[in-house]
C-alpha positions as a Python dict, from the first residue, in 0.01 Angstrom:
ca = {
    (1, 'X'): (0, 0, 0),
    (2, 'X'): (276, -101, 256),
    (3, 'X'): (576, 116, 389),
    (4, 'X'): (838, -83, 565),
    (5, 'X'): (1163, 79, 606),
    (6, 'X'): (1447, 205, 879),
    (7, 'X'): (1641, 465, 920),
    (8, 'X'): (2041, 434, 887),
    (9, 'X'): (2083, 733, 1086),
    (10, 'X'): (1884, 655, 1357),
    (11, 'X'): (2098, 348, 1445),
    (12, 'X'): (2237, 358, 1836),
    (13, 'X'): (2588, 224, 1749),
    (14, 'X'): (2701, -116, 1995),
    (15, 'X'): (2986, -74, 2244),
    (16, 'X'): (3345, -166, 2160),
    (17, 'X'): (3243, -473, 2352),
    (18, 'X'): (2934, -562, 2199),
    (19, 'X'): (3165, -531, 1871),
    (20, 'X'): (3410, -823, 2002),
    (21, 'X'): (3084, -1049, 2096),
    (22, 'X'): (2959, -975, 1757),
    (23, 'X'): (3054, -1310, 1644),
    (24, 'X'): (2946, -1540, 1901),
    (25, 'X'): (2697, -1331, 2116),
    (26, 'X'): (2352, -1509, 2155),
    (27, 'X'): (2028, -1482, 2003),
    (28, 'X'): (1866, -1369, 2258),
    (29, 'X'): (2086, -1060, 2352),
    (30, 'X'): (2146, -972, 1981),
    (31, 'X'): (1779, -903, 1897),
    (32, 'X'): (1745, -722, 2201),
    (33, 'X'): (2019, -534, 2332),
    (34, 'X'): (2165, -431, 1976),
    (35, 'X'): (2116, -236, 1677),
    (36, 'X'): (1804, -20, 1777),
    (37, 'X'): (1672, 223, 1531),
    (38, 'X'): (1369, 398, 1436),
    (39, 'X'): (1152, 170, 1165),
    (40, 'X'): (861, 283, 1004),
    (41, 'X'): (533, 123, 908),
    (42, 'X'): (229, 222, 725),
    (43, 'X'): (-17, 78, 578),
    (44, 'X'): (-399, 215, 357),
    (45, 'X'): (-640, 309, 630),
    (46, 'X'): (-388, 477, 839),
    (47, 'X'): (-116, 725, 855),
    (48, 'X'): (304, 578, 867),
    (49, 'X'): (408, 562, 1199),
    (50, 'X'): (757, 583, 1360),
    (51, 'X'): (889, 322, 1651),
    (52, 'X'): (1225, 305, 1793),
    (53, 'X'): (1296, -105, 1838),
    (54, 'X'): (1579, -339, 1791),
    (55, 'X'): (1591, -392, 1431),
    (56, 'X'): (1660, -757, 1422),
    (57, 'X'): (1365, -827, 1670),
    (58, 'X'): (1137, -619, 1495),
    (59, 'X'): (1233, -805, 1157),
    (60, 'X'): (1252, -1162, 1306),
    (61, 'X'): (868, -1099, 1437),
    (62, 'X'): (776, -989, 1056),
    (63, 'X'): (943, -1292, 902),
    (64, 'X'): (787, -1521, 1116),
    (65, 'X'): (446, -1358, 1075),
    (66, 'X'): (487, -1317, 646),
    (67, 'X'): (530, -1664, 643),
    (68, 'X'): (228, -1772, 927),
    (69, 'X'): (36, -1548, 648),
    (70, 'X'): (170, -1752, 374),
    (71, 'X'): (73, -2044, 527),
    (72, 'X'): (-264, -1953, 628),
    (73, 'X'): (-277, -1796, 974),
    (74, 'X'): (-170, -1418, 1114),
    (75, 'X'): (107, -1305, 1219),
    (76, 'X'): (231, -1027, 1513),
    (77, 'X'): (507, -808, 1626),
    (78, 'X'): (537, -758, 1965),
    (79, 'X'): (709, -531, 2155),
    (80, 'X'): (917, -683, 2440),
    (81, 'X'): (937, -357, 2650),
    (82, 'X'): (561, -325, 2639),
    (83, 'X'): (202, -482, 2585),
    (84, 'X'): (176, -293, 2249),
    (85, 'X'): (124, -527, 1938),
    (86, 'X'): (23, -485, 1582),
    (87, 'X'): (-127, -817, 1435),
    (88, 'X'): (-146, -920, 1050),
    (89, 'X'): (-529, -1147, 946),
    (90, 'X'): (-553, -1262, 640),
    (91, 'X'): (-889, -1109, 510),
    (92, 'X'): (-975, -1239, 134),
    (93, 'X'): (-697, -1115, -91),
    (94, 'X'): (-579, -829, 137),
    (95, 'X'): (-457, -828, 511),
    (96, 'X'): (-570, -681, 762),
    (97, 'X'): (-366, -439, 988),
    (98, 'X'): (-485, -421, 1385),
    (99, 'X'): (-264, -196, 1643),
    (100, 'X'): (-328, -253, 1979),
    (101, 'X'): (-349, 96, 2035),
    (102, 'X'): (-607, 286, 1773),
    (103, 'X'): (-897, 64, 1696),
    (104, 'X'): (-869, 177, 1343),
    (105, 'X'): (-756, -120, 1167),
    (106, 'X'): (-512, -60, 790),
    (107, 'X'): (-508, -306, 496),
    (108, 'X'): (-251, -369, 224),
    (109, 'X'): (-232, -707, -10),
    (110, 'X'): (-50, -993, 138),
    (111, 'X'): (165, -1070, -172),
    (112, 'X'): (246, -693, -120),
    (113, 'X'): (333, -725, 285),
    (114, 'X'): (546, -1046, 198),
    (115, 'X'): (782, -853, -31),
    (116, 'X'): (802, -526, 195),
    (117, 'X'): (927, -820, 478),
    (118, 'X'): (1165, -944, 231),
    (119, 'X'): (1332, -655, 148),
    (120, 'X'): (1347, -448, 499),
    (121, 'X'): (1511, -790, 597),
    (122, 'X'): (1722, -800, 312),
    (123, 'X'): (1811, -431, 327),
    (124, 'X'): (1840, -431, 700),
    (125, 'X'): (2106, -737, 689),
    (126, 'X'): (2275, -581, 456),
    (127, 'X'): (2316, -245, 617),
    (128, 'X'): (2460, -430, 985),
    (129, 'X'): (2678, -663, 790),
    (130, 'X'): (2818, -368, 587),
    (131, 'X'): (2946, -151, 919),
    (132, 'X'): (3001, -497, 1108),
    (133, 'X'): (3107, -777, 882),
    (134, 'X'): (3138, -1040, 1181),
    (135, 'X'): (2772, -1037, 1234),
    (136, 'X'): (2773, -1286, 905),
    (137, 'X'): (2919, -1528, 1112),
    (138, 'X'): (2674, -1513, 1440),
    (139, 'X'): (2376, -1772, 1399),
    (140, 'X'): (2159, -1512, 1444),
    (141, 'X'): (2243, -1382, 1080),
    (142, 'X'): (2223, -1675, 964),
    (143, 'X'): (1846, -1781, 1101),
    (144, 'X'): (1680, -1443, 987),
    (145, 'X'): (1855, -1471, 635),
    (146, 'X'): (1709, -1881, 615),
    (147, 'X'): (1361, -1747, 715),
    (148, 'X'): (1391, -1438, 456),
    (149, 'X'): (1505, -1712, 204),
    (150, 'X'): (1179, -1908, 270),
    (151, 'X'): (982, -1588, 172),
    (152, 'X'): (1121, -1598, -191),
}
């Protein structure tokens, strides 16, 4: 069992400025300085937890790690403002779930983990590009929605 979701309400709305860059405003400062939220993850072997990150950081790290599982390896999410990670091994059919934090590790399938990643990015596009249309056109948008297409 996975849960991978964010919460709409939570979401600290950009400036009037960061609206006009929307377009053109680079990767780097879009995952980071925009769209922040509360996400939550949980997985069997440990109880759902609650983070407040910058969405599209937090769902470019779980693309990139469903599809180093995909291909074999593990995956991670860091988080830039601290030294806290939570790293994905593939162990037999199932993956295992390590916070750097709590030694208690959680497992859910990896066929399982690779849909939850597909749809929190696909519902989590979705949502930005719905209140800010012009985010379709930044490259940004257009990277995380290539590596959510690879997932499918």
């Amino acid at each position: 069992m996975i849960l991978l979701e964010f919460d709409r309400d939570s979401m600290r709305e950009p400036s009037e400025s960061q609206i006009a860059k929307l377009k053109s405003v680079a990767d780097g400062q879009l995952r980071y300085a925009y769209f922040e939220m509360k996400v939550t993850l949980g997985v069997d072997g440990f109880d759902a937890e609650i983070f407040r990150v910058p969405v599209l950081d937090f769902m470019y790290c779980l693309l990139l790690s469903a599809r180093e599982i995909r291909e074999g390896g593990e995956g991670c999410v860091s988080f830039t403002e601290s030294d806290v990670l939570i790293e994905f091994f593939p162990h037999g059919s199932e993956l295992k779930v390590q916070r750097s934090w709590d030694v208690v590790p959680g497992f859910c399938g990896m066929d399982e983990f690779v849909a939850a990643v597909s749809r929190f990015a696909a519902d989590g596009l979705e949502f930005i590009t719905s209140k800010y249309p012009t985010f379709r056109d930044n490259p940004t948008f257009q990277k995380l929605s290539q590596l959510r297409s690879e997932l499918m």
